[in-house]
């Protein structure tokens, strides 16, 4: 029986189809796990319910299967664990680590001025929940991006754990999710690098182990914009899934041999697992396609 020292995961949001940018990250995460003979979990980050799209989970599962990216165990859904997030929030309220905030979300990019930190706001009024941060430096060694050092107070401020519309915020939810799934090796896109210091802070408060982090470059279009649903990136064309994998391996700088594009999905992945060298992406922040 294999006792994995390493568990990875892919955690898409069911907000639409998988586009090339998302399968790029999925493949990197899959290859990191499989080349370490390790588990690869699948979870749907489905808490932002207004953005969820009916049928997206089915489409995503089919896309991963067609590309041969098979996951281990049952698929997990954040929405199954709402009670867990709320239980931690209740503890945080009791211990004074978080506070209610009634401010509007207008200036999301600004550091929050702590306006509501010392006010008494009724739980019956609509409010977000913010965590108290202090002037400390969060430092971590990203496997690809190197040492990252950010100040919690001046670069993040008192950040939101639960939005005013009751949606649990991403950095808080994934801390509990990764712990629940025993994930200790997080591979995801560079666009989430800045969520990491918040997660490390929460893991520290909750006495949870911090996973290793590996942030892969994001794919950008000719104008330098990230491929995303917002930029209307189209669904992956699955008429030739082996060619899709070949293209992704090229963008992952794995230098796949030309003949490989005529091999079937299983053979392409087998080659990719054997030859996987993530260091070729060291320090790369985006890939223009
Ligand atoms: Zn406020």
PDB file of C-alpha atoms and ligand atoms in Angstrom:
ATOM      1  CA  UNK A   1       0.000   0.000   0.000  1.00  0.00           C
ATOM      2  CA  UNK A   2       1.394   3.324  -1.100  1.00  0.00           C
ATOM      3  CA  UNK A   3       1.747   5.930   1.606  1.00  0.00           C
ATOM      4  CA  UNK A   4       1.967   9.119  -0.375  1.00  0.00           C
ATOM      5  CA  UNK A   5       4.280  11.758   0.978  1.00  0.00           C
ATOM      6  CA  UNK A   6       2.815  14.195  -1.446  1.00  0.00           C
ATOM      7  CA  UNK A   7      -0.774  15.029  -2.388  1.00  0.00           C
ATOM      8  CA  UNK A   8      -1.614  17.489  -5.112  1.00  0.00           C
ATOM      9  CA  UNK A   9      -4.915  18.781  -6.387  1.00  0.00           C
ATOM     10  CA  UNK A  10      -6.768  20.659  -9.095  1.00  0.00           C
ATOM     11  CA  UNK A  11      -9.561  22.928  -7.944  1.00  0.00           C
ATOM     12  CA  UNK A  12     -11.493  24.549 -10.787  1.00  0.00           C
ATOM     13  CA  UNK A  13     -14.512  26.786 -10.279  1.00  0.00           C
ATOM     14  CA  UNK A  14     -17.647  25.592 -12.090  1.00  0.00           C
ATOM     15  CA  UNK A  15     -18.119  29.016 -13.644  1.00  0.00           C
ATOM     16  CA  UNK A  16     -17.923  27.772 -17.237  1.00  0.00           C
ATOM     17  CA  UNK A  17     -15.908  25.544 -19.542  1.00  0.00           C
ATOM     18  CA  UNK A  18     -12.217  24.810 -19.125  1.00  0.00           C
ATOM     19  CA  UNK A  19     -10.189  26.981 -21.487  1.00  0.00           C
ATOM     20  CA  UNK A  20      -6.536  26.509 -22.439  1.00  0.00           C
ATOM     21  CA  UNK A  21      -5.350  28.556 -19.454  1.00  0.00           C
ATOM     22  CA  UNK A  22      -7.128  26.298 -16.992  1.00  0.00           C
ATOM     23  CA  UNK A  23      -6.058  23.002 -18.592  1.00  0.00           C
ATOM     24  CA  UNK A  24      -2.484  24.329 -18.693  1.00  0.00           C
ATOM     25  CA  UNK A  25      -2.541  24.622 -14.900  1.00  0.00           C
ATOM     26  CA  UNK A  26      -4.365  21.293 -14.569  1.00  0.00           C
ATOM     27  CA  UNK A  27      -1.705  19.496 -16.619  1.00  0.00           C
ATOM     28  CA  UNK A  28       1.170  21.072 -14.650  1.00  0.00           C
ATOM     29  CA  UNK A  29      -0.455  20.065 -11.384  1.00  0.00           C
ATOM     30  CA  UNK A  30      -1.171  16.540 -12.680  1.00  0.00           C
ATOM     31  CA  UNK A  31       2.397  16.021 -13.913  1.00  0.00           C
ATOM     32  CA  UNK A  32       3.907  17.327 -10.674  1.00  0.00           C
ATOM     33  CA  UNK A  33       1.825  14.786  -8.743  1.00  0.00           C
ATOM     34  CA  UNK A  34       2.253  11.825 -11.065  1.00  0.00           C
ATOM     35  CA  UNK A  35       5.982  12.309 -11.513  1.00  0.00           C
ATOM     36  CA  UNK A  36       6.216  12.060  -7.697  1.00  0.00           C
ATOM     37  CA  UNK A  37       4.041   8.870  -7.777  1.00  0.00           C
ATOM     38  CA  UNK A  38       1.543  10.794  -5.726  1.00  0.00           C
ATOM     39  CA  UNK A  39      -2.141  11.455  -5.339  1.00  0.00           C
ATOM     40  CA  UNK A  40      -3.948  14.047  -7.402  1.00  0.00           C
ATOM     41  CA  UNK A  41      -7.243  15.223  -5.930  1.00  0.00           C
ATOM     42  CA  UNK A  42     -10.055  17.035  -7.665  1.00  0.00           C
ATOM     43  CA  UNK A  43     -12.230  19.604  -5.968  1.00  0.00           C
ATOM     44  CA  UNK A  44     -14.794  22.056  -7.247  1.00  0.00           C
ATOM     45  CA  UNK A  45     -14.399  25.535  -5.801  1.00  0.00           C
ATOM     46  CA  UNK A  46     -18.101  26.231  -6.055  1.00  0.00           C
ATOM     47  CA  UNK A  47     -18.722  28.678  -3.206  1.00  0.00           C
ATOM     48  CA  UNK A  48     -19.170  31.770  -5.372  1.00  0.00           C
ATOM     49  CA  UNK A  49     -22.676  30.619  -6.221  1.00  0.00           C
ATOM     50  CA  UNK A  50     -23.763  33.655  -8.295  1.00  0.00           C
ATOM     51  CA  UNK A  51     -20.932  32.832 -10.735  1.00  0.00           C
ATOM     52  CA  UNK A  52     -21.605  29.100 -10.973  1.00  0.00           C
ATOM     53  CA  UNK A  53     -22.923  27.895 -14.323  1.00  0.00           C
ATOM     54  CA  UNK A  54     -25.305  24.950 -14.639  1.00  0.00           C
ATOM     55  CA  UNK A  55     -23.659  21.979 -16.337  1.00  0.00           C
ATOM     56  CA  UNK A  56     -20.124  23.307 -15.867  1.00  0.00           C
ATOM     57  CA  UNK A  57     -19.048  20.526 -13.484  1.00  0.00           C
ATOM     58  CA  UNK A  58     -20.068  17.837 -15.984  1.00  0.00           C
ATOM     59  CA  UNK A  59     -18.258  19.637 -18.781  1.00  0.00           C
ATOM     60  CA  UNK A  60     -15.097  20.028 -16.704  1.00  0.00           C
ATOM     61  CA  UNK A  61     -15.099  16.346 -15.670  1.00  0.00           C
ATOM     62  CA  UNK A  62     -15.531  15.282 -19.300  1.00  0.00           C
ATOM     63  CA  UNK A  63     -12.723  17.561 -20.441  1.00  0.00           C
ATOM     64  CA  UNK A  64     -10.298  16.178 -17.839  1.00  0.00           C
ATOM     65  CA  UNK A  65     -11.234  12.600 -18.736  1.00  0.00           C
ATOM     66  CA  UNK A  66     -10.810  13.216 -22.459  1.00  0.00           C
ATOM     67  CA  UNK A  67      -7.342  14.625 -21.762  1.00  0.00           C
ATOM     68  CA  UNK A  68      -6.522  11.547 -19.674  1.00  0.00           C
ATOM     69  CA  UNK A  69      -6.156  13.591 -16.480  1.00  0.00           C
ATOM     70  CA  UNK A  70      -7.669  11.062 -14.073  1.00  0.00           C
ATOM     71  CA  UNK A  71      -7.954  12.064 -10.427  1.00  0.00           C
ATOM     72  CA  UNK A  72      -7.795   9.984  -7.252  1.00  0.00           C
ATOM     73  CA  UNK A  73     -10.751   9.321  -4.997  1.00  0.00           C
ATOM     74  CA  UNK A  74     -14.088  11.061  -4.905  1.00  0.00           C
ATOM     75  CA  UNK A  75     -14.559  14.533  -6.333  1.00  0.00           C
ATOM     76  CA  UNK A  76     -14.953  17.035  -3.492  1.00  0.00           C
ATOM     77  CA  UNK A  77     -17.187  20.119  -3.503  1.00  0.00           C
ATOM     78  CA  UNK A  78     -16.629  23.126  -1.252  1.00  0.00           C
ATOM     79  CA  UNK A  79     -20.391  23.573  -0.966  1.00  0.00           C
ATOM     80  CA  UNK A  80     -20.608  20.284   0.964  1.00  0.00           C
ATOM     81  CA  UNK A  81     -18.584  21.824   3.783  1.00  0.00           C
ATOM     82  CA  UNK A  82     -20.325  25.144   4.458  1.00  0.00           C
ATOM     83  CA  UNK A  83     -20.865  24.229   8.121  1.00  0.00           C
ATOM     84  CA  UNK A  84     -17.108  23.807   8.593  1.00  0.00           C
ATOM     85  CA  UNK A  85     -16.274  27.285   7.319  1.00  0.00           C
ATOM     86  CA  UNK A  86     -18.989  28.827   9.484  1.00  0.00           C
ATOM     87  CA  UNK A  87     -17.836  26.900  12.566  1.00  0.00           C
ATOM     88  CA  UNK A  88     -14.334  28.366  12.207  1.00  0.00           C
ATOM     89  CA  UNK A  89     -15.785  31.851  11.680  1.00  0.00           C
ATOM     90  CA  UNK A  90     -17.818  31.464  14.892  1.00  0.00           C
ATOM     91  CA  UNK A  91     -14.634  30.493  16.778  1.00  0.00           C
ATOM     92  CA  UNK A  92     -12.785  33.451  15.282  1.00  0.00           C
ATOM     93  CA  UNK A  93     -15.566  35.822  16.391  1.00  0.00           C
ATOM     94  CA  UNK A  94     -15.439  34.415  19.931  1.00  0.00           C
ATOM     95  CA  UNK A  95     -11.674  34.741  20.124  1.00  0.00           C
ATOM     96  CA  UNK A  96     -11.736  38.276  18.684  1.00  0.00           C
ATOM     97  CA  UNK A  97      -9.633  37.405  15.628  1.00  0.00           C
ATOM     98  CA  UNK A  98     -12.228  38.702  13.164  1.00  0.00           C
ATOM     99  CA  UNK A  99     -14.763  41.515  13.194  1.00  0.00           C
ATOM    100  CA  UNK A 100     -17.881  42.615  11.361  1.00  0.00           C
ATOM    101  CA  UNK A 101     -17.551  45.273   8.681  1.00  0.00           C
ATOM    102  CA  UNK A 102     -20.358  47.172   7.012  1.00  0.00           C
ATOM    103  CA  UNK A 103     -18.307  49.044   4.437  1.00  0.00           C
ATOM    104  CA  UNK A 104     -19.120  48.595   0.772  1.00  0.00           C
ATOM    105  CA  UNK A 105     -16.708  46.667  -1.431  1.00  0.00           C
ATOM    106  CA  UNK A 106     -15.976  49.607  -3.724  1.00  0.00           C
ATOM    107  CA  UNK A 107     -12.240  49.954  -3.394  1.00  0.00           C
ATOM    108  CA  UNK A 108     -11.249  46.328  -3.296  1.00  0.00           C
ATOM    109  CA  UNK A 109      -7.690  46.973  -4.383  1.00  0.00           C
ATOM    110  CA  UNK A 110      -7.072  49.457  -1.579  1.00  0.00           C
ATOM    111  CA  UNK A 111      -5.855  48.377   1.825  1.00  0.00           C
ATOM    112  CA  UNK A 112      -8.814  48.465   4.177  1.00  0.00           C
ATOM    113  CA  UNK A 113      -8.693  51.398   6.615  1.00  0.00           C
ATOM    114  CA  UNK A 114      -9.917  49.280   9.557  1.00  0.00           C
ATOM    115  CA  UNK A 115     -12.915  51.607   9.899  1.00  0.00           C
ATOM    116  CA  UNK A 116     -15.081  48.957  11.563  1.00  0.00           C
ATOM    117  CA  UNK A 117     -12.373  47.268  13.644  1.00  0.00           C
ATOM    118  CA  UNK A 118     -13.333  48.949  16.907  1.00  0.00           C
ATOM    119  CA  UNK A 119     -17.054  49.373  16.266  1.00  0.00           C
ATOM    120  CA  UNK A 120     -19.832  47.234  17.592  1.00  0.00           C
ATOM    121  CA  UNK A 121     -21.911  46.080  14.645  1.00  0.00           C
ATOM    122  CA  UNK A 122     -25.031  44.007  15.138  1.00  0.00           C
ATOM    123  CA  UNK A 123     -24.835  40.506  13.624  1.00  0.00           C
ATOM    124  CA  UNK A 124     -28.363  41.115  12.292  1.00  0.00           C
ATOM    125  CA  UNK A 125     -27.158  43.778   9.840  1.00  0.00           C
ATOM    126  CA  UNK A 126     -25.566  42.766   6.530  1.00  0.00           C
ATOM    127  CA  UNK A 127     -21.807  42.616   7.111  1.00  0.00           C
ATOM    128  CA  UNK A 128     -18.618  41.075   5.898  1.00  0.00           C
ATOM    129  CA  UNK A 129     -16.133  39.453   8.278  1.00  0.00           C
ATOM    130  CA  UNK A 130     -12.557  40.711   8.278  1.00  0.00           C
ATOM    131  CA  UNK A 131      -9.543  39.233   9.983  1.00  0.00           C
ATOM    132  CA  UNK A 132      -7.251  41.419  12.066  1.00  0.00           C
ATOM    133  CA  UNK A 133      -3.796  41.561  10.592  1.00  0.00           C
ATOM    134  CA  UNK A 134      -0.678  43.067  12.081  1.00  0.00           C
ATOM    135  CA  UNK A 135       2.609  44.430  10.865  1.00  0.00           C
ATOM    136  CA  UNK A 136       4.389  41.187  10.094  1.00  0.00           C
ATOM    137  CA  UNK A 137       6.317  39.939   7.135  1.00  0.00           C
ATOM    138  CA  UNK A 138       5.106  36.686   5.568  1.00  0.00           C
ATOM    139  CA  UNK A 139       7.937  34.894   3.784  1.00  0.00           C
ATOM    140  CA  UNK A 140       7.741  31.722   1.748  1.00  0.00           C
ATOM    141  CA  UNK A 141       9.786  29.903  -0.852  1.00  0.00           C
ATOM    142  CA  UNK A 142       7.716  29.261  -3.956  1.00  0.00           C
ATOM    143  CA  UNK A 143       9.131  26.280  -5.854  1.00  0.00           C
ATOM    144  CA  UNK A 144       9.161  28.228  -9.142  1.00  0.00           C
ATOM    145  CA  UNK A 145       8.982  31.897  -8.172  1.00  0.00           C
ATOM    146  CA  UNK A 146      11.548  31.783  -5.366  1.00  0.00           C
ATOM    147  CA  UNK A 147      11.412  33.697  -2.098  1.00  0.00           C
ATOM    148  CA  UNK A 148       8.343  35.875  -1.717  1.00  0.00           C
ATOM    149  CA  UNK A 149       8.114  38.348   1.133  1.00  0.00           C
ATOM    150  CA  UNK A 150       4.987  40.402   1.765  1.00  0.00           C
ATOM    151  CA  UNK A 151       3.859  42.555   4.639  1.00  0.00           C
ATOM    152  CA  UNK A 152       0.489  41.487   5.948  1.00  0.00           C
ATOM    153  CA  UNK A 153      -0.621  44.901   7.196  1.00  0.00           C
ATOM    154  CA  UNK A 154       0.663  47.135   4.408  1.00  0.00           C
ATOM    155  CA  UNK A 155       0.169  44.807   1.424  1.00  0.00           C
ATOM    156  CA  UNK A 156      -2.971  42.946   2.444  1.00  0.00           C
ATOM    157  CA  UNK A 157      -4.613  44.711   5.391  1.00  0.00           C
ATOM    158  CA  UNK A 158      -7.553  43.262   7.295  1.00  0.00           C
ATOM    159  CA  UNK A 159      -8.796  40.983   4.544  1.00  0.00           C
ATOM    160  CA  UNK A 160     -12.253  39.489   4.103  1.00  0.00           C
ATOM    161  CA  UNK A 161     -13.077  35.915   5.150  1.00  0.00           C
ATOM    162  CA  UNK A 162     -16.804  36.163   4.482  1.00  0.00           C
ATOM    163  CA  UNK A 163     -18.305  38.634   2.044  1.00  0.00           C
ATOM    164  CA  UNK A 164     -21.308  40.801   2.766  1.00  0.00           C
ATOM    165  CA  UNK A 165     -23.390  38.566   0.484  1.00  0.00           C
ATOM    166  CA  UNK A 166     -22.415  35.640   2.758  1.00  0.00           C
ATOM    167  CA  UNK A 167     -19.999  34.062   0.267  1.00  0.00           C
ATOM    168  CA  UNK A 168     -16.931  32.552   1.949  1.00  0.00           C
ATOM    169  CA  UNK A 169     -13.799  34.195   0.533  1.00  0.00           C
ATOM    170  CA  UNK A 170     -11.296  32.156  -1.485  1.00  0.00           C
ATOM    171  CA  UNK A 171      -8.119  32.385   0.697  1.00  0.00           C
ATOM    172  CA  UNK A 172     -10.040  31.273   3.778  1.00  0.00           C
ATOM    173  CA  UNK A 173     -12.020  28.461   2.120  1.00  0.00           C
ATOM    174  CA  UNK A 174      -9.017  26.860   0.420  1.00  0.00           C
ATOM    175  CA  UNK A 175      -7.053  26.740   3.670  1.00  0.00           C
ATOM    176  CA  UNK A 176      -9.698  24.447   5.143  1.00  0.00           C
ATOM    177  CA  UNK A 177     -10.156  22.594   1.831  1.00  0.00           C
ATOM    178  CA  UNK A 178      -6.481  21.753   1.379  1.00  0.00           C
ATOM    179  CA  UNK A 179      -6.262  20.613   5.018  1.00  0.00           C
ATOM    180  CA  UNK A 180      -9.398  18.456   4.654  1.00  0.00           C
ATOM    181  CA  UNK A 181      -8.018  16.770   1.539  1.00  0.00           C
ATOM    182  CA  UNK A 182      -4.531  16.437   3.078  1.00  0.00           C
ATOM    183  CA  UNK A 183      -3.125  18.418   0.152  1.00  0.00           C
ATOM    184  CA  UNK A 184       0.485  19.362   0.820  1.00  0.00           C
ATOM    185  CA  UNK A 185       1.633  20.411  -2.631  1.00  0.00           C
ATOM    186  CA  UNK A 186      -0.350  23.213  -4.267  1.00  0.00           C
ATOM    187  CA  UNK A 187       0.235  23.868  -7.968  1.00  0.00           C
ATOM    188  CA  UNK A 188      -1.801  26.740  -9.389  1.00  0.00           C
ATOM    189  CA  UNK A 189      -1.564  29.830 -11.588  1.00  0.00           C
ATOM    190  CA  UNK A 190       0.552  32.921 -10.876  1.00  0.00           C
ATOM    191  CA  UNK A 191      -2.652  34.937 -10.595  1.00  0.00           C
ATOM    192  CA  UNK A 192      -3.156  33.344  -7.159  1.00  0.00           C
ATOM    193  CA  UNK A 193       0.351  34.036  -5.849  1.00  0.00           C
ATOM    194  CA  UNK A 194      -0.889  36.980  -3.787  1.00  0.00           C
ATOM    195  CA  UNK A 195      -3.467  34.842  -2.005  1.00  0.00           C
ATOM    196  CA  UNK A 196      -0.641  32.749  -0.529  1.00  0.00           C
ATOM    197  CA  UNK A 197       0.506  35.074   2.297  1.00  0.00           C
ATOM    198  CA  UNK A 198      -3.102  35.297   3.496  1.00  0.00           C
ATOM    199  CA  UNK A 199      -3.362  31.525   3.461  1.00  0.00           C
ATOM    200  CA  UNK A 200      -0.090  31.100   5.350  1.00  0.00           C
ATOM    201  CA  UNK A 201      -1.329  33.523   8.000  1.00  0.00           C
ATOM    202  CA  UNK A 202      -4.623  31.621   8.375  1.00  0.00           C
ATOM    203  CA  UNK A 203      -2.836  28.261   8.486  1.00  0.00           C
ATOM    204  CA  UNK A 204      -0.688  29.613  11.294  1.00  0.00           C
ATOM    205  CA  UNK A 205      -3.735  30.821  13.272  1.00  0.00           C
ATOM    206  CA  UNK A 206      -5.503  27.490  12.763  1.00  0.00           C
ATOM    207  CA  UNK A 207      -2.407  25.372  13.541  1.00  0.00           C
ATOM    208  CA  UNK A 208      -2.640  23.733  10.137  1.00  0.00           C
ATOM    209  CA  UNK A 209       0.425  22.600   8.190  1.00  0.00           C
ATOM    210  CA  UNK A 210       1.393  24.861   5.287  1.00  0.00           C
ATOM    211  CA  UNK A 211       1.577  23.079   1.912  1.00  0.00           C
ATOM    212  CA  UNK A 212       4.406  23.700  -0.544  1.00  0.00           C
ATOM    213  CA  UNK A 213       3.418  26.239  -3.169  1.00  0.00           C
ATOM    214  CA  UNK A 214       4.305  26.201  -6.846  1.00  0.00           C
ATOM    215  CA  UNK A 215       2.844  28.963  -9.009  1.00  0.00           C
ATOM    216  CA  UNK A 216       3.012  28.253 -12.733  1.00  0.00           C
ATOM    217  CA  UNK A 217       2.998  31.001 -15.381  1.00  0.00           C
ATOM    218  CA  UNK A 218      -0.312  32.112 -16.786  1.00  0.00           C
ATOM    219  CA  UNK A 219      -1.117  31.994 -20.483  1.00  0.00           C
ATOM    220  CA  UNK A 220      -1.619  35.405 -22.042  1.00  0.00           C
ATOM    221  CA  UNK A 221      -3.054  36.355 -25.433  1.00  0.00           C
ATOM    222  CA  UNK A 222      -1.413  38.564 -28.073  1.00  0.00           C
ATOM    223  CA  UNK A 223      -2.429  41.675 -26.129  1.00  0.00           C
ATOM    224  CA  UNK A 224      -0.871  40.343 -22.943  1.00  0.00           C
ATOM    225  CA  UNK A 225      -4.216  39.645 -21.286  1.00  0.00           C
ATOM    226  CA  UNK A 226      -4.667  36.548 -19.170  1.00  0.00           C
ATOM    227  CA  UNK A 227      -6.788  33.877 -20.832  1.00  0.00           C
ATOM    228  CA  UNK A 228      -9.956  33.791 -18.776  1.00  0.00           C
ATOM    229  CA  UNK A 229     -13.693  33.646 -19.099  1.00  0.00           C
ATOM    230  CA  UNK A 230     -13.624  37.450 -18.823  1.00  0.00           C
ATOM    231  CA  UNK A 231     -11.479  37.711 -21.955  1.00  0.00           C
ATOM    232  CA  UNK A 232     -13.854  35.230 -23.613  1.00  0.00           C
ATOM    233  CA  UNK A 233     -11.305  32.445 -23.869  1.00  0.00           C
ATOM    234  CA  UNK A 234     -13.057  29.636 -25.675  1.00  0.00           C
ATOM    235  CA  UNK A 235     -13.508  26.093 -24.427  1.00  0.00           C
ATOM    236  CA  UNK A 236     -10.694  23.687 -25.204  1.00  0.00           C
ATOM    237  CA  UNK A 237     -11.219  22.061 -28.588  1.00  0.00           C
ATOM    238  CA  UNK A 238     -11.189  18.336 -27.860  1.00  0.00           C
ATOM    239  CA  UNK A 239     -11.304  16.961 -31.402  1.00  0.00           C
ATOM    240  CA  UNK A 240      -7.638  15.970 -31.033  1.00  0.00           C
ATOM    241  CA  UNK A 241      -6.874  15.760 -27.286  1.00  0.00           C
ATOM    242  CA  UNK A 242      -3.371  14.369 -27.930  1.00  0.00           C
ATOM    243  CA  UNK A 243      -2.522  17.530 -29.902  1.00  0.00           C
ATOM    244  CA  UNK A 244      -3.889  19.693 -27.098  1.00  0.00           C
ATOM    245  CA  UNK A 245      -1.588  17.926 -24.629  1.00  0.00           C
ATOM    246  CA  UNK A 246       1.345  18.305 -27.006  1.00  0.00           C
ATOM    247  CA  UNK A 247       0.702  22.042 -27.304  1.00  0.00           C
ATOM    248  CA  UNK A 248       0.391  22.413 -23.531  1.00  0.00           C
ATOM    249  CA  UNK A 249       3.679  20.541 -23.012  1.00  0.00           C
ATOM    250  CA  UNK A 250       5.346  22.958 -25.385  1.00  0.00           C
ATOM    251  CA  UNK A 251       3.990  25.915 -23.373  1.00  0.00           C
ATOM    252  CA  UNK A 252       5.172  24.150 -20.215  1.00  0.00           C
ATOM    253  CA  UNK A 253       8.671  24.267 -21.794  1.00  0.00           C
ATOM    254  CA  UNK A 254       9.001  20.485 -21.692  1.00  0.00           C
ATOM    255  CA  UNK A 255      10.333  20.366 -25.269  1.00  0.00           C
ATOM    256  CA  UNK A 256       8.217  17.417 -26.430  1.00  0.00           C
ATOM    257  CA  UNK A 257       9.739  15.624 -29.462  1.00  0.00           C
ATOM    258  CA  UNK A 258       7.931  16.368 -32.709  1.00  0.00           C
ATOM    259  CA  UNK A 259       6.803  12.729 -33.235  1.00  0.00           C
ATOM    260  CA  UNK A 260       4.961  12.779 -29.914  1.00  0.00           C
ATOM    261  CA  UNK A 261       2.077  14.751 -31.387  1.00  0.00           C
ATOM    262  CA  UNK A 262       1.017  11.685 -33.360  1.00  0.00           C
ATOM    263  CA  UNK A 263       0.871   9.463 -30.260  1.00  0.00           C
ATOM    264  CA  UNK A 264      -2.352   8.813 -28.363  1.00  0.00           C
ATOM    265  CA  UNK A 265      -3.291  10.572 -25.112  1.00  0.00           C
ATOM    266  CA  UNK A 266      -1.958   7.753 -22.912  1.00  0.00           C
ATOM    267  CA  UNK A 267       1.443   7.731 -24.608  1.00  0.00           C
ATOM    268  CA  UNK A 268       1.759  11.517 -24.566  1.00  0.00           C
ATOM    269  CA  UNK A 269       1.059  11.576 -20.833  1.00  0.00           C
ATOM    270  CA  UNK A 270       3.416   8.685 -20.172  1.00  0.00           C
ATOM    271  CA  UNK A 271       6.215  10.556 -21.939  1.00  0.00           C
ATOM    272  CA  UNK A 272       5.307  13.744 -20.069  1.00  0.00           C
ATOM    273  CA  UNK A 273       5.380  12.080 -16.636  1.00  0.00           C
ATOM    274  CA  UNK A 274       8.751  10.458 -17.353  1.00  0.00           C
ATOM    275  CA  UNK A 275      10.328  13.655 -18.660  1.00  0.00           C
ATOM    276  CA  UNK A 276       8.612  16.197 -16.404  1.00  0.00           C
ATOM    277  CA  UNK A 277      11.028  18.926 -15.377  1.00  0.00           C
ATOM    278  CA  UNK A 278       9.213  21.751 -13.651  1.00  0.00           C
ATOM    279  CA  UNK A 279      12.459  23.698 -13.200  1.00  0.00           C
ATOM    280  CA  UNK A 280      12.207  24.717 -16.869  1.00  0.00           C
ATOM    281  CA  UNK A 281       9.486  27.138 -15.738  1.00  0.00           C
ATOM    282  CA  UNK A 282      11.613  28.697 -13.000  1.00  0.00           C
ATOM    283  CA  UNK A 283      10.846  32.376 -12.603  1.00  0.00           C
ATOM    284  CA  UNK A 284       8.553  32.457 -15.658  1.00  0.00           C
ATOM    285  CA  UNK A 285       5.470  34.555 -14.958  1.00  0.00           C
ATOM    286  CA  UNK A 286       3.570  34.349 -18.218  1.00  0.00           C
ATOM    287  CA  UNK A 287       3.625  32.515 -21.515  1.00  0.00           C
ATOM    288  CA  UNK A 288       2.411  34.313 -24.635  1.00  0.00           C
ATOM    289  CA  UNK A 289       0.444  32.020 -26.899  1.00  0.00           C
TER     290      UNK A 289
HETATM  291 ZN1  LIG B   1     -15.829  48.455   7.534  1.00  0.00          ZN
END
